[in-house]
Amino acid sequence: MNKPASVPEQFDAVVVGAGFSGLYMLYRLRQLGLSVKVLDSAGDVGGTWYWNRYPGARCDIPTTDYTYSFDPELEKEWTWSEKYATQPEILEYLRFAADRLGLRPDIEFSVTVTSARWDEPEKRWTITTDGGQEIRCRYYIMATGCLSMPKSPDIEGAGRFAGRVYLTSRWPHEGADFTGQRVAVIGTGSSGIQSIPLIARQARRLTVFQRTPNFSIPAHNGPAPADRLERLAEDRDEYRDAARWSRGGVPIDPTDILGGTASEAVRRERFEAAWEQGELFGILNVFADQGVNPAANDIVAEMIREKIRSIVTDPGIAEALCPKDHYFGTKRPCLDTGYFETYDLPHVQLVDLRKQPIVSITEEGIETADESFGFDAIVYATGFDAMTGALVAADAAGRDGVSLKEKWAAGPSTYLGLMTTGFPNFFMLTGPGSPSVLSNMTVSIEQHVDWVAGCLENMRDEGLETIEPTALAEAGWNQHVQDCAAITLHPTANSWYMGANVPGKPRVFLPYIGGVNAYRQACDEVAAQGYLGFRLTGPGEDRCRDGVIRRMQPDVAMVLEFMAAAGMPPLETLSAADARALLAVTAEARPPGPEVGEVTDGVIPGPSGHLPYRLYRPAGPSEGLRPLVMYFHGGGWVLGNLDSDDPLCRDLCARSGAVVVSVNYRHAPEVRFPAAALDAFAAVQWADANAIELGGIPGQLAVAGWSAGANVAAVACQLARGAEGPHISGQLLVCPVVDSDMTRPSYTENGDGYILTTALMRWFWDHYADPADRGDPRAAPLHGNLEGLPEACIVTADFDPLRDEGVAYARALEAAGVPVRLVRARGHTHTSVTMVGVVISGAPVRAEIGEALGDFFPAP
Ligand code: NAP
């Protein structure tokens, strides 16, 4: 029905796509009483399930979960026949849903949107189709799917082949009969792995061209999983709700077993259970740390490789099928039915393109560097321009005529994966920056549709016409999406998640990996906070509550949640002895920190008695002298000891290549101000005098400390300068206490909820120094003379009450002519940067600190 119209049709909303998301969106918009037109280039509903008709196409999420949940009646009327339904059954389900909900009258098929323009004065979108139609609408909603734009076959000579050519993602409706044929399949992702065993059943000869072997586990398809059916029968609502608030959109019990520390028996048992279960979220949940810890990942990966070797008889072929170039899970793992077994068939051949790359497709077949192959048919299972391809292809241009393609030239930029600045009233369902492809799509689709519907309902009720994210909110979300990915192993892989499968596509992590539950929470909070980060306009209205919804590093937030759940008493409510005992217990559960060459304990003669120290020598030749760093632990002058900062000292030693000497100065309340500072100075003097014995290069001495330890380190520098020695090359101050003034904004912003609280800081000061002494430069070095001090590296954390005094010290040092490197630990708390092996996002900060320490000294 591509009738050209001279007068544009008008709708409240246009939705592009009639798959899972488009159909539900239509349903919800209708409920709001909006006029809606859905356009789809397919000939029927179904979206991805309309197009991907290749043999063996099935979902890889159990159908108990891969289903609409918004309408209990709809659920009652449909029963899936298998654990993983076939493409025809899923397509049938979507047809059933469209009919049952009466959606078809508002859907136009076989129409492709060619462009869309935002008309600012009219506050409307004008959409043009390939049939020459113009449609105007207030809201333009892309339900275009994440894996809907096939990647064009980027192989030399692809157009020349004279036989039949098939794309798994554009399979002919009449099917394909390969009986008696010589068939090539290029690509071994999910589509290839699902179709190869079935093509092998028909073909006379099947040759699989594999560039990258993929991890795949058996789907063990059959009846729907009994445990899920039982839970659904017991309480459907509870089950669906558990899915909505789960990490992946399928209810599972997330394990807390770590791969690195689990026994061999536990590892094997967990892996075999996941292998037998045949579910993606099961095999991704063998260990809690397999997505972030290379060693834990290797355990699962190697167990899968063992399975491949045990299935495929020819050791050479088995080895070629074993993935070794990426961590398990960093490329989408596959579920298969008899995939590896297929390579034992005599008429199936594997061509390893790493060994013999394709030179060209020819008229007769395929020519590799080593061989020429003749074929009757070539099947491209080469994947998609994922997540952005279909959105960009629809050629939308926003407020200033800038197209999405132009705006996203360096990678997609969205707020919540739902909208993008400059494109008012333009919504993306499961867009880049949302959990989408990393989750059960149906759960994520319903969440997005519900959020958009809620937003439009709110706008209607408030008489608003446009909504658009702010640049600040969008930049903040993009950062959060990348922060979440950065703590995982995902960015290391050349995956379509990273855009790496399409030549020239910018390399950024496309989906949101923080979890369906965390994401839903963020979206809900945005709405509850009056659409934080959005600008909303209407007649006589222009409102914007600007801000960033998630600024904290994701692993820091996890640590805070964990600590809150553990219900530890606030330290300031305890006696010093009890607080010390509690910290000692928590320290025992930490990872130990990196290996160093040697660790030895000793004592230093202090001003009144001996001070224990622990020396960390870097790995490498033991006889060589190194720069020396005197380190002072944190703990508010009350807590801490040689053990408390041990992982951090190891980390500093390993990263900087310096000998690190951690000194246990005297603590309050037993010994109050200025004992800690005087001890620190004495330790520095002693180290200078005994540098060679400690393995240090004479004259190459720096100080370092965290929190109160940074306070005494800073004071030691001032005392050394006053006493005209020893020479200190540099001072590393991590989240230092430099003042007792608690009125700076960081105290107001971060005084509660981030472990170091205002109340705890007061408790520390009260134990350490009388109010009259707190302005003394030996307690508050910010008040000292800063001229002639050693160069400094100061680390401040966003969520630290001490942040602003750290910045003030950096500025004051600079004003006094001291070179300063200010390192801002973005999204961190006072403690998180020091949590070696726990808070992965702290590693880049510590890398910078290590570099700064090295820079204090002349190059070796
Ligand atoms: P894919 O995972 O991107 O796999 C494409 C395959 O083609 C890869 O093996 C790739 O090799 C290869 N390839 C691409 N260009 C090539 C070239 N020029 N020369 C040689 N080989 C080339 O695509 P897909 O299999 O269609 O799957 C995409 C996603 O769709 C899946 O990850 C999944 O999320 C979804 N999907 C799901 C199911 C399901 O079970 N429900 C089924 C199908 C698809 P490289 O790895 O070396 O690039």
PDB file of C-alpha atoms in Angstrom, residues 612-710:
ATOM      1  CA  PRO A 612      57.639  -1.313  63.103  1.00  0.00           C
ATOM      2  CA  TYR A 613      58.076  -1.153  59.342  1.00  0.00           C
ATOM      3  CA  ARG A 614      57.477  -3.451  56.368  1.00  0.00           C
ATOM      4  CA  LEU A 615      59.678  -3.221  53.327  1.00  0.00           C
ATOM      5  CA  TYR A 616      58.525  -4.169  49.832  1.00  0.00           C
ATOM      6  CA  ARG A 617      61.226  -4.755  47.244  1.00  0.00           C
ATOM      7  CA  PRO A 618      60.136  -4.969  43.599  1.00  0.00           C
ATOM      8  CA  ALA A 619      60.683  -8.141  41.613  1.00  0.00           C
ATOM      9  CA  GLY A 620      63.959  -8.201  39.689  1.00  0.00           C
ATOM     10  CA  PRO A 621      67.643  -8.371  40.616  1.00  0.00           C
ATOM     11  CA  SER A 622      67.851  -8.094  44.415  1.00  0.00           C
ATOM     12  CA  GLU A 623      71.268  -6.425  44.490  1.00  0.00           C
ATOM     13  CA  GLY A 624      70.301  -3.295  42.483  1.00  0.00           C
ATOM     14  CA  LEU A 625      69.439  -0.095  44.373  1.00  0.00           C
ATOM     15  CA  ARG A 626      66.044   1.552  43.753  1.00  0.00           C
ATOM     16  CA  PRO A 627      64.368   4.803  44.646  1.00  0.00           C
ATOM     17  CA  LEU A 628      62.873   4.674  48.129  1.00  0.00           C
ATOM     18  CA  VAL A 629      59.292   5.559  49.108  1.00  0.00           C
ATOM     19  CA  MET A 630      58.307   5.956  52.748  1.00  0.00           C
ATOM     20  CA  TYR A 631      54.622   5.062  52.991  1.00  0.00           C
ATOM     21  CA  PHE A 632      52.196   5.964  55.792  1.00  0.00           C
ATOM     22  CA  HIS A 633      48.910   4.086  56.132  1.00  0.00           C
ATOM     23  CA  GLY A 634      45.445   5.563  56.500  1.00  0.00           C
ATOM     24  CA  GLY A 635      43.060   5.224  59.433  1.00  0.00           C
ATOM     25  CA  GLY A 636      42.499   8.681  60.867  1.00  0.00           C
ATOM     26  CA  TRP A 637      45.588   8.493  63.131  1.00  0.00           C
ATOM     27  CA  VAL A 638      43.574   5.929  65.152  1.00  0.00           C
ATOM     28  CA  LEU A 639      43.252   2.833  63.007  1.00  0.00           C
ATOM     29  CA  GLY A 640      45.505   0.912  60.636  1.00  0.00           C
ATOM     30  CA  ASN A 641      48.796  -0.890  60.836  1.00  0.00           C
ATOM     31  CA  LEU A 642      51.301  -2.655  58.598  1.00  0.00           C
ATOM     32  CA  ASP A 643      48.639  -5.105  57.429  1.00  0.00           C
ATOM     33  CA  SER A 644      45.877  -2.621  56.747  1.00  0.00           C
ATOM     34  CA  ASP A 645      47.461  -1.088  53.625  1.00  0.00           C
ATOM     35  CA  ASP A 646      49.498  -4.126  52.615  1.00  0.00           C
ATOM     36  CA  PRO A 647      47.782  -4.725  49.218  1.00  0.00           C
ATOM     37  CA  LEU A 648      48.149  -1.032  48.336  1.00  0.00           C
ATOM     38  CA  CYS A 649      51.850  -1.026  49.254  1.00  0.00           C
ATOM     39  CA  ARG A 650      52.415  -4.081  47.082  1.00  0.00           C
ATOM     40  CA  ASP A 651      50.594  -2.374  44.261  1.00  0.00           C
ATOM     41  CA  LEU A 652      52.621   0.834  44.607  1.00  0.00           C
ATOM     42  CA  CYS A 653      55.837  -1.162  44.725  1.00  0.00           C
ATOM     43  CA  ALA A 654      54.946  -3.283  41.690  1.00  0.00           C
ATOM     44  CA  ARG A 655      53.797  -0.318  39.649  1.00  0.00           C
ATOM     45  CA  SER A 656      56.538   2.169  40.520  1.00  0.00           C
ATOM     46  CA  GLY A 657      59.541  -0.146  40.732  1.00  0.00           C
ATOM     47  CA  ALA A 658      60.573   1.641  43.963  1.00  0.00           C
ATOM     48  CA  VAL A 659      61.364   0.089  47.325  1.00  0.00           C
ATOM     49  CA  VAL A 660      58.351   0.909  49.495  1.00  0.00           C
ATOM     50  CA  VAL A 661      58.737   1.075  53.263  1.00  0.00           C
ATOM     51  CA  SER A 662      55.472   1.194  55.190  1.00  0.00           C
ATOM     52  CA  VAL A 663      55.882   2.635  58.675  1.00  0.00           C
ATOM     53  CA  ASN A 664      53.528   2.004  61.581  1.00  0.00           C
ATOM     54  CA  TYR A 665      53.547   5.339  63.402  1.00  0.00           C
ATOM     55  CA  ARG A 666      52.039   5.761  66.881  1.00  0.00           C
ATOM     56  CA  HIS A 667      48.260   6.046  67.094  1.00  0.00           C
ATOM     57  CA  ALA A 668      45.679   8.093  68.965  1.00  0.00           C
ATOM     58  CA  PRO A 669      43.962   8.096  71.346  1.00  0.00           C
ATOM     59  CA  GLU A 670      46.838   6.343  73.169  1.00  0.00           C
ATOM     60  CA  VAL A 671      49.327   8.912  71.859  1.00  0.00           C
ATOM     61  CA  ARG A 672      47.844  12.096  70.447  1.00  0.00           C
ATOM     62  CA  PHE A 673      48.975  14.943  68.221  1.00  0.00           C
ATOM     63  CA  PRO A 674      51.704  15.554  67.129  1.00  0.00           C
ATOM     64  CA  ALA A 675      53.145  12.065  67.742  1.00  0.00           C
ATOM     65  CA  ALA A 676      52.053  10.577  64.389  1.00  0.00           C
ATOM     66  CA  ALA A 677      53.556  13.452  62.423  1.00  0.00           C
ATOM     67  CA  LEU A 678      56.801  13.419  64.413  1.00  0.00           C
ATOM     68  CA  ASP A 679      57.106   9.660  63.927  1.00  0.00           C
ATOM     69  CA  ALA A 680      56.683  10.095  60.205  1.00  0.00           C
ATOM     70  CA  PHE A 681      59.387  12.719  60.072  1.00  0.00           C
ATOM     71  CA  ALA A 682      61.712  10.560  62.164  1.00  0.00           C
ATOM     72  CA  ALA A 683      61.096   7.629  59.812  1.00  0.00           C
ATOM     73  CA  VAL A 684      61.975   9.752  56.807  1.00  0.00           C
ATOM     74  CA  GLN A 685      65.187  10.972  58.451  1.00  0.00           C
ATOM     75  CA  TRP A 686      66.133   7.414  59.334  1.00  0.00           C
ATOM     76  CA  ALA A 687      65.401   6.152  55.816  1.00  0.00           C
ATOM     77  CA  ASP A 688      67.551   8.896  54.337  1.00  0.00           C
ATOM     78  CA  ALA A 689      70.411   7.963  56.612  1.00  0.00           C
ATOM     79  CA  ASN A 690      70.017   4.229  55.925  1.00  0.00           C
ATOM     80  CA  ALA A 691      69.029   4.301  52.268  1.00  0.00           C
ATOM     81  CA  ILE A 692      71.633   1.841  51.030  1.00  0.00           C
ATOM     82  CA  GLU A 693      70.829  -0.718  53.751  1.00  0.00           C
ATOM     83  CA  LEU A 694      67.198  -0.531  52.665  1.00  0.00           C
ATOM     84  CA  GLY A 695      68.126  -1.034  49.018  1.00  0.00           C
ATOM     85  CA  GLY A 696      67.460   2.630  48.219  1.00  0.00           C
ATOM     86  CA  ILE A 697      69.446   4.986  46.042  1.00  0.00           C
ATOM     87  CA  PRO A 698      70.816   7.710  48.334  1.00  0.00           C
ATOM     88  CA  GLY A 699      69.109  11.032  47.655  1.00  0.00           C
ATOM     89  CA  GLN A 700      66.163   9.417  45.885  1.00  0.00           C
ATOM     90  CA  LEU A 701      63.568   9.447  48.606  1.00  0.00           C
ATOM     91  CA  ALA A 702      59.847  10.199  48.368  1.00  0.00           C
ATOM     92  CA  VAL A 703      56.976  10.058  50.805  1.00  0.00           C
ATOM     93  CA  ALA A 704      53.524   8.678  50.228  1.00  0.00           C
ATOM     94  CA  GLY A 705      50.393   8.136  52.232  1.00  0.00           C
ATOM     95  CA  TRP A 706      46.685   7.702  52.143  1.00  0.00           C
ATOM     96  CA  SER A 707      44.184   9.730  54.178  1.00  0.00           C
ATOM     97  CA  ALA A 708      45.683  10.447  57.623  1.00  0.00           C
ATOM     98  CA  GLY A 709      48.835   8.766  56.334  1.00  0.00           C
ATOM     99  CA  ALA A 710      48.924  11.376  53.581  1.00  0.00           C
TER     100      ALA A 710
END
